[in-house]
Tab-separated table of C-alpha atoms in Angstrom:
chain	number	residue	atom	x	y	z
A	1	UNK	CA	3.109	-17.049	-17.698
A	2	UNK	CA	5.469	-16.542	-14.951
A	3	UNK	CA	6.618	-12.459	-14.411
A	4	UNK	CA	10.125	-11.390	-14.411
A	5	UNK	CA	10.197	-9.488	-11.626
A	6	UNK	CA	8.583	-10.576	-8.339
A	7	UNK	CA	5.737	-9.045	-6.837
A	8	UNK	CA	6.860	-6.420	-4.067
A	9	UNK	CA	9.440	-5.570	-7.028
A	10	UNK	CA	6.005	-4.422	-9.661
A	11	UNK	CA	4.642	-2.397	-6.404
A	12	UNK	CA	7.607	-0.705	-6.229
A	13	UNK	CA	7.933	0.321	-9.000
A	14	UNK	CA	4.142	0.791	-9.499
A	15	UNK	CA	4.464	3.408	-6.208
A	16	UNK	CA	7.487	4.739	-8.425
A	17	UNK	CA	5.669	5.395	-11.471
A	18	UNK	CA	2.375	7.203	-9.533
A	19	UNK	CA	4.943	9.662	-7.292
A	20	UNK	CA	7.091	10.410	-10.619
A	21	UNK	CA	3.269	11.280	-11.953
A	22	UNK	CA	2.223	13.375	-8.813
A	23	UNK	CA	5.770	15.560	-8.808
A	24	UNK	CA	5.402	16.273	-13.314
A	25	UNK	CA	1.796	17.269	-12.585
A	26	UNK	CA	2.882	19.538	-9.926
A	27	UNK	CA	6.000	21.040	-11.601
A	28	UNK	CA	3.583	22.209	-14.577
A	29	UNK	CA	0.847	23.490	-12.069
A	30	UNK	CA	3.870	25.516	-10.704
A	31	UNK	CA	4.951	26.562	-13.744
A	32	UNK	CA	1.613	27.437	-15.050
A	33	UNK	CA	1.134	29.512	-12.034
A	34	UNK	CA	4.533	31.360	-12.393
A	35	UNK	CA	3.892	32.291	-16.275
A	36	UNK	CA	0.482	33.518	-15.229
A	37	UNK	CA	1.112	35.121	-12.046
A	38	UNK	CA	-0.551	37.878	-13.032
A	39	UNK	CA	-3.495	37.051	-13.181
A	40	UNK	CA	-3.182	34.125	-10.250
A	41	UNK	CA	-1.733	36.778	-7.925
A	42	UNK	CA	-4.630	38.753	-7.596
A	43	UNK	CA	-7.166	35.717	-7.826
A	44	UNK	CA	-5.644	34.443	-4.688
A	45	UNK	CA	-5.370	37.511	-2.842
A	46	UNK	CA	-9.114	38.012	-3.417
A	47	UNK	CA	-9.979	34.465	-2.525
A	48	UNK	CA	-7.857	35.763	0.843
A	49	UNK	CA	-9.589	38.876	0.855
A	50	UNK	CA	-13.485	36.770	0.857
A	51	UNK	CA	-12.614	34.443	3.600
A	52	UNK	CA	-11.962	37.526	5.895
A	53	UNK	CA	-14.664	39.883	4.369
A	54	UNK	CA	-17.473	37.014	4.195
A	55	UNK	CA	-18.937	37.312	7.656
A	56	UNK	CA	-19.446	41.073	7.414
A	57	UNK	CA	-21.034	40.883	3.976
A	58	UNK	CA	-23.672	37.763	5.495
A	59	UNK	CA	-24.273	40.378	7.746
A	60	UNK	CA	-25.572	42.615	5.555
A	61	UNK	CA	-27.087	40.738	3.272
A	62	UNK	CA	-29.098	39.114	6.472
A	63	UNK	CA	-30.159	42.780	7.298
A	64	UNK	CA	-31.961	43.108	3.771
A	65	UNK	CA	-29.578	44.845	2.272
A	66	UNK	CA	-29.181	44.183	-1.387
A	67	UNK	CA	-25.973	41.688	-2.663
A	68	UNK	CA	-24.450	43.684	-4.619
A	69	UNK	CA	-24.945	46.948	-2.433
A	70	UNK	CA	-23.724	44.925	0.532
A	71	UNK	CA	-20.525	43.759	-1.411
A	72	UNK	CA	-19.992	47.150	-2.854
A	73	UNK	CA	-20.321	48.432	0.754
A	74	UNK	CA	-17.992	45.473	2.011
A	75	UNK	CA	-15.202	46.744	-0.159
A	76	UNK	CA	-15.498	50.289	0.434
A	77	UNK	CA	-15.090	49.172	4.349
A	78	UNK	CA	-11.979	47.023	3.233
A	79	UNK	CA	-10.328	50.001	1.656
A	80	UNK	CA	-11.531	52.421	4.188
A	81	UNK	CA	-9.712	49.618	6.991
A	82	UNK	CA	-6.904	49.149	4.581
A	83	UNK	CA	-6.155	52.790	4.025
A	84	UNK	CA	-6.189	53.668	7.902
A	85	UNK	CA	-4.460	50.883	9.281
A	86	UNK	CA	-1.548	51.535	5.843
A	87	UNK	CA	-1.874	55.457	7.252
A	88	UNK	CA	-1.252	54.769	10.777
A	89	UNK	CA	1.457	52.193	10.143
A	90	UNK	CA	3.529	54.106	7.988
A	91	UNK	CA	3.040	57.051	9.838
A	92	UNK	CA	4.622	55.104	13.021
A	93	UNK	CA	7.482	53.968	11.036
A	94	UNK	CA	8.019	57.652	9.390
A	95	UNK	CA	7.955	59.168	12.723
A	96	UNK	CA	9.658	56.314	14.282
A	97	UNK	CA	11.980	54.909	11.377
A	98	UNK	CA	14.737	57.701	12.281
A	99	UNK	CA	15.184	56.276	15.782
A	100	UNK	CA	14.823	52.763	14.814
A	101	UNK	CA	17.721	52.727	12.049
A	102	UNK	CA	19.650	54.873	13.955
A	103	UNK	CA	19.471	52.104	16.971
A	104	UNK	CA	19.720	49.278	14.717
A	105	UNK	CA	22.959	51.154	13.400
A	106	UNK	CA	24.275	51.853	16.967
A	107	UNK	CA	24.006	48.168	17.399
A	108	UNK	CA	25.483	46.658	14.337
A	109	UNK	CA	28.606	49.369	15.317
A	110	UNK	CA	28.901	48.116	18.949
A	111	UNK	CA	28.892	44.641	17.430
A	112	UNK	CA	31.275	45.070	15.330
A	113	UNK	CA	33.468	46.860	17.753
A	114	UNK	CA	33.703	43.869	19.680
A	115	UNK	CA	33.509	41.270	17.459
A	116	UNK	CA	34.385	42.494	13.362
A	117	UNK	CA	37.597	41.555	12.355
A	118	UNK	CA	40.103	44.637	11.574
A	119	UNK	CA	39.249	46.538	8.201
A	120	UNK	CA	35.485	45.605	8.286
A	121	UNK	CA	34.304	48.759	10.549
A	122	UNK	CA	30.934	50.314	9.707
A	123	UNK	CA	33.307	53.158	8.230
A	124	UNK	CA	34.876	50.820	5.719
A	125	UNK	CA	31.325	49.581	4.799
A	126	UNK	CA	30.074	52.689	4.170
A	127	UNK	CA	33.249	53.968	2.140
A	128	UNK	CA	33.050	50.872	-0.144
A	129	UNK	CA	29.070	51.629	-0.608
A	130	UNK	CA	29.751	55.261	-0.999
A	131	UNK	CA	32.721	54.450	-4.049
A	132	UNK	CA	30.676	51.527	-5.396
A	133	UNK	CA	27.635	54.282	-5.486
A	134	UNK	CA	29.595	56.971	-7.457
A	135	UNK	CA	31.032	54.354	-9.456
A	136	UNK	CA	27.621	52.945	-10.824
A	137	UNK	CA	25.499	56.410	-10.261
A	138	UNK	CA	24.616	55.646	-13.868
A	139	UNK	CA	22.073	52.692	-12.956
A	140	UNK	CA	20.126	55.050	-10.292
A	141	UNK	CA	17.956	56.322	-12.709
A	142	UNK	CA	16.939	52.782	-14.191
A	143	UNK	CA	16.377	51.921	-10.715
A	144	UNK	CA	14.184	54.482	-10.078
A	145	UNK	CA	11.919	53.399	-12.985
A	146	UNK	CA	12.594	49.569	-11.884
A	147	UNK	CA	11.074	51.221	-8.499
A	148	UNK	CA	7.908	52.445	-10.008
A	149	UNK	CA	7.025	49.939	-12.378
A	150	UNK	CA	6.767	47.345	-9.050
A	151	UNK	CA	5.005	50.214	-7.774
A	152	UNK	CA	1.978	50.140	-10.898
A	153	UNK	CA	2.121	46.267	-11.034
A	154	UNK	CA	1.382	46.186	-7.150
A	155	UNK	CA	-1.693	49.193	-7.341
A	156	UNK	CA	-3.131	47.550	-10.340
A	157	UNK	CA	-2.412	44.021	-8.602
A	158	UNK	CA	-4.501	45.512	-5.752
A	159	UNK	CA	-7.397	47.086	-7.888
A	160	UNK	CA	-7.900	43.581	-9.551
A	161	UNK	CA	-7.978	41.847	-6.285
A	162	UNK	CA	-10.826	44.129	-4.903
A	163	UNK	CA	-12.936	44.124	-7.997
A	164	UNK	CA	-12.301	40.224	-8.047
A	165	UNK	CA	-13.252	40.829	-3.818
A	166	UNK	CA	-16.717	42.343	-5.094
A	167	UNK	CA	-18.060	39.629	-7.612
A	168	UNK	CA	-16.957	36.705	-5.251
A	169	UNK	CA	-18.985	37.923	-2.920
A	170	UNK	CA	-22.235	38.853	-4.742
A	171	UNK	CA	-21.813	35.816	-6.495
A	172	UNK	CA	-21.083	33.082	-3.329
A	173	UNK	CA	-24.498	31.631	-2.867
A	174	UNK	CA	-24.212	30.483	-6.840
A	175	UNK	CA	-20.384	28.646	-6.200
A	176	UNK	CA	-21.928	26.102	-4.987
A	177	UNK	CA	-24.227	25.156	-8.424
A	178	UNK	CA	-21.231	26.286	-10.209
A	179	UNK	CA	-18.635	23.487	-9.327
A	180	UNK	CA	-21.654	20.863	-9.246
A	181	UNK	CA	-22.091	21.872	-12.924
A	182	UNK	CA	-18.627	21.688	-13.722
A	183	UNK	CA	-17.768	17.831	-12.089
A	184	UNK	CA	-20.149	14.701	-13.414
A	185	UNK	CA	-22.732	14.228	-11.991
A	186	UNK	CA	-21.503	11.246	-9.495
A	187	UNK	CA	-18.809	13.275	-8.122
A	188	UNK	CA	-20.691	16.516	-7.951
A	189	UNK	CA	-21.227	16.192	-4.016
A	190	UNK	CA	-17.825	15.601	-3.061
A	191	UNK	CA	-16.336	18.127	-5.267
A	192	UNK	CA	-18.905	20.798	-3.331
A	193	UNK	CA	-17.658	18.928	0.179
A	194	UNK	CA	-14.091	19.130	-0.557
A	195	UNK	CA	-14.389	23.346	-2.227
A	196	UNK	CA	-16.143	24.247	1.172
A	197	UNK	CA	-13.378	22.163	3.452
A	198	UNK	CA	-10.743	23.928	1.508
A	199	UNK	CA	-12.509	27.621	2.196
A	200	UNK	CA	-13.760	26.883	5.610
A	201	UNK	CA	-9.445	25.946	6.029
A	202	UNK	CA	-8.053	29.437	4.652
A	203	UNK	CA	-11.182	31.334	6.380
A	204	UNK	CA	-10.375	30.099	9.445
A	205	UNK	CA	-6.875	30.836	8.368
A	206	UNK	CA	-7.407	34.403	7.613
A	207	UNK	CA	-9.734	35.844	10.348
A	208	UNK	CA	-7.597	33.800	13.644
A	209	UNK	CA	-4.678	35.184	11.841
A	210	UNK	CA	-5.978	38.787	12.083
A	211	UNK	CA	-6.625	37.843	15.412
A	212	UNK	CA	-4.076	36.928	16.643
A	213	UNK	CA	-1.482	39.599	14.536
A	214	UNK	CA	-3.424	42.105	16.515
A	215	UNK	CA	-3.480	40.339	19.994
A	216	UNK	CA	0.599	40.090	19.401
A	217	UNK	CA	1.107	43.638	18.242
A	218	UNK	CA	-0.593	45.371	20.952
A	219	UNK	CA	1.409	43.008	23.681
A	220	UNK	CA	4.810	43.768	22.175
A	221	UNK	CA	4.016	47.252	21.523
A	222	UNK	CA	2.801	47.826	24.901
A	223	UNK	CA	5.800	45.882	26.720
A	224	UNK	CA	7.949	48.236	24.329
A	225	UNK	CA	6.467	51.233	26.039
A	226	UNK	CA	7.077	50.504	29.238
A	227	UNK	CA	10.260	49.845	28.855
A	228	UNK	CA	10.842	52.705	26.802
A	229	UNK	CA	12.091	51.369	23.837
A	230	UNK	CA	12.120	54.156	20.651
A	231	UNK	CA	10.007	53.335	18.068
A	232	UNK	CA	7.097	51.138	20.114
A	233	UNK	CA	4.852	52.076	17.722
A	234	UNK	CA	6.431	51.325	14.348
A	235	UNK	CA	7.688	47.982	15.968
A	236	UNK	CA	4.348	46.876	16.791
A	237	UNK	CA	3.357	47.306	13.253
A	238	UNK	CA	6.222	45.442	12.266
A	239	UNK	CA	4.599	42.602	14.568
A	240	UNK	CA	1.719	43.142	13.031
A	241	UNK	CA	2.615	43.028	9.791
A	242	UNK	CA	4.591	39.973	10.294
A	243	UNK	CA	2.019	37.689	11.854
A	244	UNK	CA	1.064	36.602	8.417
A	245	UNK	CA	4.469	34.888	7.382
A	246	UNK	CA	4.194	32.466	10.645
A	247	UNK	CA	7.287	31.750	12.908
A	248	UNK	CA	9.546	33.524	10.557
A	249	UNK	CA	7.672	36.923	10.580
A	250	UNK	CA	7.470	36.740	14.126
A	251	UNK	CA	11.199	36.340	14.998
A	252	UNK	CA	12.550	38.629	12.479
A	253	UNK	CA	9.994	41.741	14.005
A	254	UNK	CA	10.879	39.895	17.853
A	255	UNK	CA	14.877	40.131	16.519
A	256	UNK	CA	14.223	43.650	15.437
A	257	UNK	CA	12.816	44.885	18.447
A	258	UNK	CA	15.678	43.680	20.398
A	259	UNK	CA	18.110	45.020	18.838
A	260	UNK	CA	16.852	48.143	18.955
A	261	UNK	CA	16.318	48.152	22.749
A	262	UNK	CA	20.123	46.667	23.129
A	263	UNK	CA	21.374	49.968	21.129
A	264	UNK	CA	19.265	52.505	23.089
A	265	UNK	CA	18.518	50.959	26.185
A	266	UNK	CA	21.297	48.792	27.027
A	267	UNK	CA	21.875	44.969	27.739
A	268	UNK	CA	19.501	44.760	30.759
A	269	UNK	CA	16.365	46.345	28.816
A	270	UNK	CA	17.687	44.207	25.520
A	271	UNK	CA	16.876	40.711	27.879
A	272	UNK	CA	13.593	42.655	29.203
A	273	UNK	CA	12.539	43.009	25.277
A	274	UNK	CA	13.589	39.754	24.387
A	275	UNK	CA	11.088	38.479	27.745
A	276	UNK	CA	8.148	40.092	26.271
A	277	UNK	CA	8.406	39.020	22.739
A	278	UNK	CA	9.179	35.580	23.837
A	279	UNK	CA	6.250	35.499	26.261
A	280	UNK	CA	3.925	36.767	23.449
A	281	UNK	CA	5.180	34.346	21.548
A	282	UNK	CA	4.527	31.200	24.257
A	283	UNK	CA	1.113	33.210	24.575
A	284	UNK	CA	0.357	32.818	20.975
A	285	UNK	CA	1.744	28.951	20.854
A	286	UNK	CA	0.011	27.689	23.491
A	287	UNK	CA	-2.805	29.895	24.164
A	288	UNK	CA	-4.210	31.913	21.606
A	289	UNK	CA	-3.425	29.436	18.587
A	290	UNK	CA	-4.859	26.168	19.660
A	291	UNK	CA	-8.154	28.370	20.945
A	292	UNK	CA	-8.595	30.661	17.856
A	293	UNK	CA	-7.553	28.316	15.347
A	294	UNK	CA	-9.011	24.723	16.729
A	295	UNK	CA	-11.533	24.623	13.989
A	296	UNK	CA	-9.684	25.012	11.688
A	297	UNK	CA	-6.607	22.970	9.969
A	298	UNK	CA	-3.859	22.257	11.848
A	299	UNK	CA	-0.595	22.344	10.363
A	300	UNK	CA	2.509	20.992	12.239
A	301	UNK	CA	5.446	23.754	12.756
A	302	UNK	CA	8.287	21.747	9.818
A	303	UNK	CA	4.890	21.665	7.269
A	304	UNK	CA	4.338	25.212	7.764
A	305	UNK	CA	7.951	26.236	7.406
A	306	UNK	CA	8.620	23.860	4.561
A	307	UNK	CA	5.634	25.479	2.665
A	308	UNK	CA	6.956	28.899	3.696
A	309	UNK	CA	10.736	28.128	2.176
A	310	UNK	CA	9.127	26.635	-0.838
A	311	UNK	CA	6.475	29.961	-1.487
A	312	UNK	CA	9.411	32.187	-0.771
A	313	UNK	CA	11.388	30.401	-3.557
A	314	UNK	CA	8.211	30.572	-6.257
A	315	UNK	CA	6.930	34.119	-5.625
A	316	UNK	CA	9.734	35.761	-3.162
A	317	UNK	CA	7.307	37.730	-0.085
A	318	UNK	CA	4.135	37.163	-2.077
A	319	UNK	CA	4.867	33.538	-2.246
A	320	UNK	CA	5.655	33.277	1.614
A	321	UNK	CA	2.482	35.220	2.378
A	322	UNK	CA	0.566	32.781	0.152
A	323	UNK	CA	2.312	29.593	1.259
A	324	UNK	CA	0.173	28.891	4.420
A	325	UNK	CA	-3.155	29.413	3.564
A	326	UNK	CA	-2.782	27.464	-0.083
A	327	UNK	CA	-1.410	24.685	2.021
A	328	UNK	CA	-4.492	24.671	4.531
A	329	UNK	CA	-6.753	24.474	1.731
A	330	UNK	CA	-4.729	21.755	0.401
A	331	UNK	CA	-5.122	19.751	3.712
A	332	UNK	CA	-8.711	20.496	4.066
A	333	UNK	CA	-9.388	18.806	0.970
A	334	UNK	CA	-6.843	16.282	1.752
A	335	UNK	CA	-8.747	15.590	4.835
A	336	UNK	CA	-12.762	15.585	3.171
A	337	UNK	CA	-10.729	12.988	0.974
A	338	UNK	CA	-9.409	10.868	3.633
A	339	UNK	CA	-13.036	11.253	5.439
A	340	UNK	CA	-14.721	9.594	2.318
A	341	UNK	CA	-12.381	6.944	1.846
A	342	UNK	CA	-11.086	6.295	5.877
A	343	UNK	CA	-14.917	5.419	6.198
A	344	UNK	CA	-15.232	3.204	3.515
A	345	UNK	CA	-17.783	5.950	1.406
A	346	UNK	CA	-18.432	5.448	-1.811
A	347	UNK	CA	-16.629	8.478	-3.264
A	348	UNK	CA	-18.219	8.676	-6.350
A	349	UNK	CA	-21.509	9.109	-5.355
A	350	UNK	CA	-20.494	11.455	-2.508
A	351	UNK	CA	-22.193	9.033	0.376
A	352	UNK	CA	-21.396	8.710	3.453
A	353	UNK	CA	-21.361	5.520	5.751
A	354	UNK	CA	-24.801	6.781	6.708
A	355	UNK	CA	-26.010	7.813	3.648
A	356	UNK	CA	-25.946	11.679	3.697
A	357	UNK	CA	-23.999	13.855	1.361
A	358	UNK	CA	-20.316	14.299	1.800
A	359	UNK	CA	-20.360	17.629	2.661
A	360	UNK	CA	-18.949	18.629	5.950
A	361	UNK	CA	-21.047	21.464	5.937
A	362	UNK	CA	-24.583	22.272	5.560
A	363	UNK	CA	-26.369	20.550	2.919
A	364	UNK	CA	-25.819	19.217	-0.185
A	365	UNK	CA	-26.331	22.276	-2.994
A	366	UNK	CA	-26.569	24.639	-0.396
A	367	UNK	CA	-24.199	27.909	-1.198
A	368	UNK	CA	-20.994	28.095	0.490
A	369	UNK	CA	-20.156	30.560	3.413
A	370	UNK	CA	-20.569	34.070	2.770
């Protein structure tokens, strides 16, 4: 029987029917993961929190030191690390966040000298704010219970995350048998190939990022204090703090810094500031990134800002802190997948062309990386 509609016509619309399938699948995994953010939120920071704390903890298991001492010992030295670096960096911007506001407030004034339209002075801002405060004073206190319930939901956020930290990391060497005993028993090697592609992707994610967050905030901080910009210090951590939301953290701590040099220092320092940050950042694009993070997935600059935008608009800061290393894991196993079939392996038995396992690491039901 002849068809109705001719053949490129059906694979169309066979191509149609598979991407219409992909995108429902994917709006309920995003919806599932919005309605139980609470409990995905601190899964995924602790996955985050084991790629970076893995190497110490082999360590220490390696020395003889019992697996669940060395975990509980990991995460005391995580929240030791955590509660310094927190310490110091607040106590920058405390000491420092009077100077900076006041020359990020110097600027927007000599900016709007120059360039605001009449009636839209600082002045009138701030008399709006001040009648539009009086008039809904009311709301403060509802906002100040607002304030601390983000407050409990981010502590107890954090307390689940390390306690998740501690059994994924006495438990690693048995993730391996886990996942093979959750996928049948043909596809049991390349599950285990693609779960250690997608770690090995957000470990290597995690610890270059560290890296290199540190590398750039002692640059800029140190090009701050020579030029004798107020508040080197707290600016640095801002750098710091903004490595992990690539490109976008980085220019809004670079546009920051700036500004504040252009309302203390003047328009010749301002273009000295704006030299250092943008040297850091050429040092971090073509130095420091392609070195520290070579083994690891790379991820062109529009993927990496598209899954930024789209984490932002899921989970606000969270989501854009999120966004990169969920999408490196998603190319890793993209990639184990596209190894299996680009050499003609027969995926279901997870064989290679030569006959080994699919794994791209290690051996086949071998534990993954501490």
């Amino acid at each position: 029987m002849q068809t109705l509609l001719p053949e490129p016509v059906r694979r169309l619309a066979a191509w149609c029917a598979v991407l219409l399938l992909i995108a429902g699948v994917g709006a309920v995994g995003i919806w599932l993961i919005i309605y139980f953010r609470t409990a995905v939120t601190p899964f995924l920071l602790a996955i985050l929190g084991t790629a970076l704390l893995g190497p110490l903890h082999k360590k220490l298991v390696q020395m003889g030191v019992n697996r669940s001492l060395a975990a509980g010992l990991t995460c005391v030295a995580v929240v030791g690390v955590v509660g310094g670096a927190t310490y110091i960096i607040v106590a920058a911007l405390l000491d420092s966040g009077a100077q900076i506001l006041a020359a990020l407030r110097s600027a927007a004034e000599g900016i709007s000298k120059h360039f605001g339209p009449a009636g839209t002075s600082l002045h009138d801002l701030a008399a709006n704010a001040r009648d539009l405060l009086a008039k809904f004073g009311g709301t403060a206190a509802s906002g100040v219970i607002s304030g601390l319930s983000v407050v409990g939901q981010a502590i107890a956020t954090a307390v689940l995350a390390l306690l998740l930290i501690f059994f994924f990391l006495r438990d690693s060497h048995k993730a391996a048998g886990l996942a093979r005993s959750l996928a049948p028993r043909a596809h049991a090697d390349t599950l285990e190939a693609m779960g250690r592609r997608a770690f090995e992707a957000v470990e290597g994610f995690m610890r270059g990022t560290t890296f290199i967050a540190l590398i750039d905030a002692v640059c800029i901080t140190v090009g701050l204090l020579i030029l004798r910009v107020p508040g080197a210090v707290g600016l640095g951590a801002l750098v710091f703090v903004g490595a992990y939301i690539p490109y976008l953290g980085a220019f809004l701590s670079g546009a920051v810094a700036v500004l504040v040099a252009l309302a203390d220092r003047g328009w010749v320092i301002a273009l000295w500031a704006l030299g250092v940050v943008l040297a850091v950042q050429v040092l971090e694009g073509h130095v420091l990134q392609p070195v520290i993070q070579s083994r690891t997935v790379q991820m062109h600059p529009a993927v990496v800002m598209l899954a930024i935008t789209a984490g932002a608009g899921i989970a606000g800061i969270l989501g854009m802190l999120l966004a990169v290393p969920v999408t490196a894991a998603a190319f890793g196993v993209i990639g184990e997948l596209r190894t299996h079939y680009g050499n003609g392996s027969d995926i279901g038995t997870g064989k290679g062309p030569d006959g080994g396992t699919g794994g791209s690491t290690g051996d086949s039901g071998t534990a993954p990386p501490d």
